[in-house]
PDB file of C-alpha atoms in Angstrom:
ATOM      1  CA  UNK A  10     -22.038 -23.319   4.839  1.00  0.00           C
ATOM      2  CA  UNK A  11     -18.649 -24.507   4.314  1.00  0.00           C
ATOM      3  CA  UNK A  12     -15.929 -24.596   5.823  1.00  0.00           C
ATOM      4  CA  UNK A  13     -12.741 -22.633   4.160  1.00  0.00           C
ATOM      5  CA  UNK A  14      -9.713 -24.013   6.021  1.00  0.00           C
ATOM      6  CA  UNK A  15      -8.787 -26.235   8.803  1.00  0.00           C
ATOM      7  CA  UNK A  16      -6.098 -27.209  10.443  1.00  0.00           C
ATOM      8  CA  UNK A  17      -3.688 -29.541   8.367  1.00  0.00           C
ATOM      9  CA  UNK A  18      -1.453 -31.294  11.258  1.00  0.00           C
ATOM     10  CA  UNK A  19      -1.751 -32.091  14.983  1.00  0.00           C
ATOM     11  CA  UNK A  20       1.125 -29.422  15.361  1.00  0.00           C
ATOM     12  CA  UNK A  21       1.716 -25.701  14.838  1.00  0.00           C
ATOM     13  CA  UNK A  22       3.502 -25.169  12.181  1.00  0.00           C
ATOM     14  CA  UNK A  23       4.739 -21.202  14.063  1.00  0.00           C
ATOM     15  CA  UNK A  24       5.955 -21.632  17.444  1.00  0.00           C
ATOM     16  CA  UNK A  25       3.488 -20.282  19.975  1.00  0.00           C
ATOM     17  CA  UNK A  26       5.561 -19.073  21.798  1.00  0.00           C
ATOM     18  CA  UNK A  27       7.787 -16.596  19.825  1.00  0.00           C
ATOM     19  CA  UNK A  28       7.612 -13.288  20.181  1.00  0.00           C
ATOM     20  CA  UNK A  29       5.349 -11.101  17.808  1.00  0.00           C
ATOM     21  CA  UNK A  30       7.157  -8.183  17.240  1.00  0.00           C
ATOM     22  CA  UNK A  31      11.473  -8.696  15.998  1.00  0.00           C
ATOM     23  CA  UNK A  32      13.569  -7.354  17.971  1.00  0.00           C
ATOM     24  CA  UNK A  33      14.539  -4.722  14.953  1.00  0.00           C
ATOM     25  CA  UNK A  34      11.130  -3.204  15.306  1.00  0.00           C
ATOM     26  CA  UNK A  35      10.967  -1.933  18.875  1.00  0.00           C
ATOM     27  CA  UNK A  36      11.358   1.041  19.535  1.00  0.00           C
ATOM     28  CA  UNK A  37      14.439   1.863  21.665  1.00  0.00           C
ATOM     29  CA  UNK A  38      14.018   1.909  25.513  1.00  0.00           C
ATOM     30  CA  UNK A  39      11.019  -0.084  25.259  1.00  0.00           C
ATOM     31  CA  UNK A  40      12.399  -3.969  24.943  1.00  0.00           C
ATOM     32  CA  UNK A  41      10.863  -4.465  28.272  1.00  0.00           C
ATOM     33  CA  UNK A  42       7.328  -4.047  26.902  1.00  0.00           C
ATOM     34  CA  UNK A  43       7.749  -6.780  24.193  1.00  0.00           C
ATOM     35  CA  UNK A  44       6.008  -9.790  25.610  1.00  0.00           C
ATOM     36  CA  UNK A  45       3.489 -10.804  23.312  1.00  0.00           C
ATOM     37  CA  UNK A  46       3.969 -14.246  22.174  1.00  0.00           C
ATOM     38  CA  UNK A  47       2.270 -15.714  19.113  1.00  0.00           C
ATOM     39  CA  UNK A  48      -0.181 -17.813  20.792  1.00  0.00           C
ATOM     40  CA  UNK A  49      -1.941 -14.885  22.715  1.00  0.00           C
ATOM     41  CA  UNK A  50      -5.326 -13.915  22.626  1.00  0.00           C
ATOM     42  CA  UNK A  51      -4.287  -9.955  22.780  1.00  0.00           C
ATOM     43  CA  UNK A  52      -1.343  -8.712  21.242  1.00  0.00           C
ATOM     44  CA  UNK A  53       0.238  -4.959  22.464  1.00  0.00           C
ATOM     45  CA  UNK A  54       1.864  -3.512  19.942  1.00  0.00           C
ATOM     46  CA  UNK A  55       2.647  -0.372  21.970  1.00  0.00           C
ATOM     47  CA  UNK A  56       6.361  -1.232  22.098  1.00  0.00           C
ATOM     48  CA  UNK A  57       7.067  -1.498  18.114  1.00  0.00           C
ATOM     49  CA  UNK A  58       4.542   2.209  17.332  1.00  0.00           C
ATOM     50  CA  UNK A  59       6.815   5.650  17.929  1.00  0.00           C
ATOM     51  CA  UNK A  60       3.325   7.669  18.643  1.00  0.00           C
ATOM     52  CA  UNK A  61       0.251   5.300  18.259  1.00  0.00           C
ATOM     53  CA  UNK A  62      -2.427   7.511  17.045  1.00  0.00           C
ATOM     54  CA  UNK A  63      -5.755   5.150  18.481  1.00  0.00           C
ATOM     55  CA  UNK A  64      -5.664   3.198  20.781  1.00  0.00           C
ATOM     56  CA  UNK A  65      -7.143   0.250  19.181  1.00  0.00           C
ATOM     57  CA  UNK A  66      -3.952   0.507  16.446  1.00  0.00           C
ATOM     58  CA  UNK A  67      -1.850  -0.734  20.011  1.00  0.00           C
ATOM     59  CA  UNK A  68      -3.650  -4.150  20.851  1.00  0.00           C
ATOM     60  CA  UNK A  69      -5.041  -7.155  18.512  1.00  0.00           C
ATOM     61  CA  UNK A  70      -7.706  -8.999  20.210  1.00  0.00           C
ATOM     62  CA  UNK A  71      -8.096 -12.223  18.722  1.00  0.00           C
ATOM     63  CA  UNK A  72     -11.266 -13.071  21.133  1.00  0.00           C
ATOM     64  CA  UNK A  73     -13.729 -10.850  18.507  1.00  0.00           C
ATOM     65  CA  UNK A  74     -13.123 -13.767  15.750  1.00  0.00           C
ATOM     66  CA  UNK A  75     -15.188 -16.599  16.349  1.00  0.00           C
ATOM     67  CA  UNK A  76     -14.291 -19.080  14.199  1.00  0.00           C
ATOM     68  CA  UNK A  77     -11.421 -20.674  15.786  1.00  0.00           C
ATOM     69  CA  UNK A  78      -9.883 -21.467  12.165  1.00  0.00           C
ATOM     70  CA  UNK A  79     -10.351 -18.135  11.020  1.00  0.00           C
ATOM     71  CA  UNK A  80      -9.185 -16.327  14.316  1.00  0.00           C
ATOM     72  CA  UNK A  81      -5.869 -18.686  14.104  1.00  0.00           C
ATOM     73  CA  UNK A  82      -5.314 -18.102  10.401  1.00  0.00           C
ATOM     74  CA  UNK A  83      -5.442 -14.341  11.263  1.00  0.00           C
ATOM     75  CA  UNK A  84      -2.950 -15.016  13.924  1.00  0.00           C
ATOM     76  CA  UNK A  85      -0.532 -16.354  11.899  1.00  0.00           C
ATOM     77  CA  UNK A  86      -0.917 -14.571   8.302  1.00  0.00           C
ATOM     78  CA  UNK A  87      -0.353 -11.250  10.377  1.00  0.00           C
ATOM     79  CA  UNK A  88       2.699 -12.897  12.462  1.00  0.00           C
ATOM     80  CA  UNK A  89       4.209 -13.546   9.168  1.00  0.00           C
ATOM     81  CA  UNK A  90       3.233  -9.917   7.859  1.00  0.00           C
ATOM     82  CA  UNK A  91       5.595  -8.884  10.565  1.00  0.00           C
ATOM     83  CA  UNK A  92       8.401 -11.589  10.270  1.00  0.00           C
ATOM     84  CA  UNK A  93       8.515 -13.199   6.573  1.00  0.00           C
ATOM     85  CA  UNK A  94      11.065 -12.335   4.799  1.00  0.00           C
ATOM     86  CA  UNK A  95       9.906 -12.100   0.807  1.00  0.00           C
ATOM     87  CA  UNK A  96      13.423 -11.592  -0.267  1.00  0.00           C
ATOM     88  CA  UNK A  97      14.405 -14.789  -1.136  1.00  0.00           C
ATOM     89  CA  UNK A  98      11.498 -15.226  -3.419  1.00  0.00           C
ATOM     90  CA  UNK A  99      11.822 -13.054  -6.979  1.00  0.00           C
ATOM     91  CA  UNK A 100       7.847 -12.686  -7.418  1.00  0.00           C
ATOM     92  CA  UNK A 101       6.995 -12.277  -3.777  1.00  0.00           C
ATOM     93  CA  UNK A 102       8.706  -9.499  -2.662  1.00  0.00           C
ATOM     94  CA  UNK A 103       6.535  -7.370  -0.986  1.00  0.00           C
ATOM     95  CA  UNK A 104       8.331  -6.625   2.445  1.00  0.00           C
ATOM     96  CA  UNK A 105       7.443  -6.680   5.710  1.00  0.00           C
ATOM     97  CA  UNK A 106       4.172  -4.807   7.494  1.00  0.00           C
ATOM     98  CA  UNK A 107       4.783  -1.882  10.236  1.00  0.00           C
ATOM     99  CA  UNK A 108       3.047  -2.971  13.441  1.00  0.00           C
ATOM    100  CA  UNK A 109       0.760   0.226  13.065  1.00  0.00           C
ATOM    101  CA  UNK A 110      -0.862  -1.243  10.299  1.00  0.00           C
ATOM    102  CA  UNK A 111      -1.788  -4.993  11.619  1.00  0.00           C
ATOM    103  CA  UNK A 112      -5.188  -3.722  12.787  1.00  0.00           C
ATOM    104  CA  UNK A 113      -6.347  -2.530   9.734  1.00  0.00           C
ATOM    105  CA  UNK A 114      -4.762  -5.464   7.174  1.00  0.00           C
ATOM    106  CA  UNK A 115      -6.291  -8.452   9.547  1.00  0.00           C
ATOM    107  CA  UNK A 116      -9.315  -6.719   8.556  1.00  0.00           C
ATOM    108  CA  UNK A 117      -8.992  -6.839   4.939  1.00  0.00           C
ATOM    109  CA  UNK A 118      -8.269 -10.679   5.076  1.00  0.00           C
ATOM    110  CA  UNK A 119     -11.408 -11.465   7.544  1.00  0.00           C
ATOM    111  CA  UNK A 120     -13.578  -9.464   5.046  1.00  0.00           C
ATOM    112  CA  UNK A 121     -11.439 -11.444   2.380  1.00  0.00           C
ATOM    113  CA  UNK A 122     -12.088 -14.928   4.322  1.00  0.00           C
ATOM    114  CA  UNK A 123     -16.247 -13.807   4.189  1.00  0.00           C
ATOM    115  CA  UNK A 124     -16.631 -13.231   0.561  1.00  0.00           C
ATOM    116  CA  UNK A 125     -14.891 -16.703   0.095  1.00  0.00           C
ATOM    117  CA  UNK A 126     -17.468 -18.116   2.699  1.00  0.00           C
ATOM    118  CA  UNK A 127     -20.264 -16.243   0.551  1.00  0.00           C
ATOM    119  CA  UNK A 128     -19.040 -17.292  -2.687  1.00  0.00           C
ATOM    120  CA  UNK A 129     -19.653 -21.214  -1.412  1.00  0.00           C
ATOM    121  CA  UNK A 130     -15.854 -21.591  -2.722  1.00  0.00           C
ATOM    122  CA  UNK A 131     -12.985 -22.906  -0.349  1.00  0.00           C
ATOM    123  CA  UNK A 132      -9.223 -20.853  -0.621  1.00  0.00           C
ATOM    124  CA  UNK A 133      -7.758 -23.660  -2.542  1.00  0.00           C
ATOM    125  CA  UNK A 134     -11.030 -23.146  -5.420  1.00  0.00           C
ATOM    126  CA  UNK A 135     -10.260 -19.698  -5.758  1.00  0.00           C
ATOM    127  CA  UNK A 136      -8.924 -19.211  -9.736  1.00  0.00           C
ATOM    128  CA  UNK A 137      -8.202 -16.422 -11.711  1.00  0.00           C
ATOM    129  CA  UNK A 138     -11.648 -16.187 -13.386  1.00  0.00           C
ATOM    130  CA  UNK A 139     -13.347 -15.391  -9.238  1.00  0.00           C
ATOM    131  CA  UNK A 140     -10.059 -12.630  -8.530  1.00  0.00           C
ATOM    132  CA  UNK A 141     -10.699 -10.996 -11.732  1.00  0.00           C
ATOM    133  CA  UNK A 142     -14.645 -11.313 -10.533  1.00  0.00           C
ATOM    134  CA  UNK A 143     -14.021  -9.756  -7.131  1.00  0.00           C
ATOM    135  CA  UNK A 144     -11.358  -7.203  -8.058  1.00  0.00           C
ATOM    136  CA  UNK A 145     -14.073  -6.077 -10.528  1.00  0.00           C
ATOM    137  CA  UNK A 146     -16.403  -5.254  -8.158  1.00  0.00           C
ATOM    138  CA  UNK A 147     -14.296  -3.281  -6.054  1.00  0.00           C
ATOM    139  CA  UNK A 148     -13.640  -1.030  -8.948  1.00  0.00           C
ATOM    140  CA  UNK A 149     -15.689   1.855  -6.925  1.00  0.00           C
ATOM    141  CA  UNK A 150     -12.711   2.072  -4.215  1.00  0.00           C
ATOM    142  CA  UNK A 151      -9.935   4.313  -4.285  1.00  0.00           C
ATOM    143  CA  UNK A 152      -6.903   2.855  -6.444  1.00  0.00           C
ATOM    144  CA  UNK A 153      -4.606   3.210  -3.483  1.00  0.00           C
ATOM    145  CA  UNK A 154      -7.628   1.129  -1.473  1.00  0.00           C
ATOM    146  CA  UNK A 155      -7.354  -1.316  -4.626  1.00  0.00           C
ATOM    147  CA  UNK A 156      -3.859  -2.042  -4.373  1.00  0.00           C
ATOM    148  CA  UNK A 157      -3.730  -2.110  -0.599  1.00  0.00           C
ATOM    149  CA  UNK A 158      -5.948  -5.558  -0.946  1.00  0.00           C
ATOM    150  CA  UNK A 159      -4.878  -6.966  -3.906  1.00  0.00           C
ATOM    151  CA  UNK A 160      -1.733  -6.834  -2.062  1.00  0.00           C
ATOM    152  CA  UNK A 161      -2.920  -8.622   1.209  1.00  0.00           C
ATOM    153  CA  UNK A 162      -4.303 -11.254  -1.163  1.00  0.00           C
ATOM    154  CA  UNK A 163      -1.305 -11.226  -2.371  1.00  0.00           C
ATOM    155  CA  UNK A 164       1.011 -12.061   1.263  1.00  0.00           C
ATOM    156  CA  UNK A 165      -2.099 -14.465   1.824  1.00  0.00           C
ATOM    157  CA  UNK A 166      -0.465 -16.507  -1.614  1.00  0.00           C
ATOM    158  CA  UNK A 167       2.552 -16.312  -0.566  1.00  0.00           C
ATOM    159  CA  UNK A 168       2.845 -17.101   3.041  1.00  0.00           C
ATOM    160  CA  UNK A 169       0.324 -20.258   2.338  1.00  0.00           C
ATOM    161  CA  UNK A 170       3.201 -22.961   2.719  1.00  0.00           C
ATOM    162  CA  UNK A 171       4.064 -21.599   6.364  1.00  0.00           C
ATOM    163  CA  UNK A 172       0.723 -21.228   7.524  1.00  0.00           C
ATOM    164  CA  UNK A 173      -0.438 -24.713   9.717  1.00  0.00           C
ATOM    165  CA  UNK A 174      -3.818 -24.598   7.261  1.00  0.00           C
ATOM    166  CA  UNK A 175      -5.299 -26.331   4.594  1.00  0.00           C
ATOM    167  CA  UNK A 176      -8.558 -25.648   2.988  1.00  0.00           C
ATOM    168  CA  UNK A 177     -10.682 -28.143   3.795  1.00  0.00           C
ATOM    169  CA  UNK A 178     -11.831 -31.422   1.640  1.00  0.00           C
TER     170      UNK A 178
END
């Protein structure tokens, strides 16, 4: 099998040792509790979610991915979920995630990441031709479902010249 990314320099490209959540997002009263830092293996998220529903919804575990490559490229695509600002960029303006929802959208792009893998393609071989392909297939799924990963395919575009990958050669 191949592999779909590696890493492209010696360096990280997002300091390790910022802090996930921005300041903006905590919730009042609870600055004390931010102290995840990028390079973590768990991240609590308990100080940026009001009334966390699940528990699981409070803490990313990056341990559970085992590809090292994959488990840092999900480290940093859902840092930059929290923290890029689209704005700037006419076509790409899609906004920043809520904390709450980090769980649930690192999934989408692991599941994303394994259909590549399955496919035999790398991300940089990915055309228009394989997205129509794959959105196709998904047709079954709830439109709201659809949109919901076309647009984390979508961040996963744009947030590809910050990210310290490359696919590989």
């Amino acid at each position: 099998m191949r592999r779909v990314l590696e890493r492209a320099e010696a360096s990280w490209r997002i300091d390790r040792s910022a802090l996930v959540i921005p300041p903006q997002m905590v919730v009042s009263g609870r600055e004390q509790q931010n102290i995840s830092l990028v390079g973590d293996d768990k991240w609590l998220l308990e100080c940026a979610i009001a009334r966390p529903t699940k528990a699981h919804e409070a803490c990313i575990c990056f341990g559970r991915i085992a590809d090292a490559d994959e488990r840092e490229l999900i480290r940093e695509y859902l840092f930059l979920s929290l923290n890029y600002d689209s704005r700037d960029n006419v076509r790409g303006r899609l906004g920043v995630l809520k904390p709450g929802s980090l769980m649930q959208v690192g999934n989408i792009i692991r599941h994303f990441l394994q259909e590549v893998r399955e496919a035999g393609l790398r991300l940089h071989e990915i055309d228009q031709p394989w997205l129509d392909q794959w959105l196709s297939a998904k047709r079954h799924l709830a439109p709201a479902t659809l949109v919901y990963k076309i647009l984390c395919v979508r961040r996963l575009a744009l947030y590809t010249p910050s990210l310290s990958f490359r696919e590989s050669r």
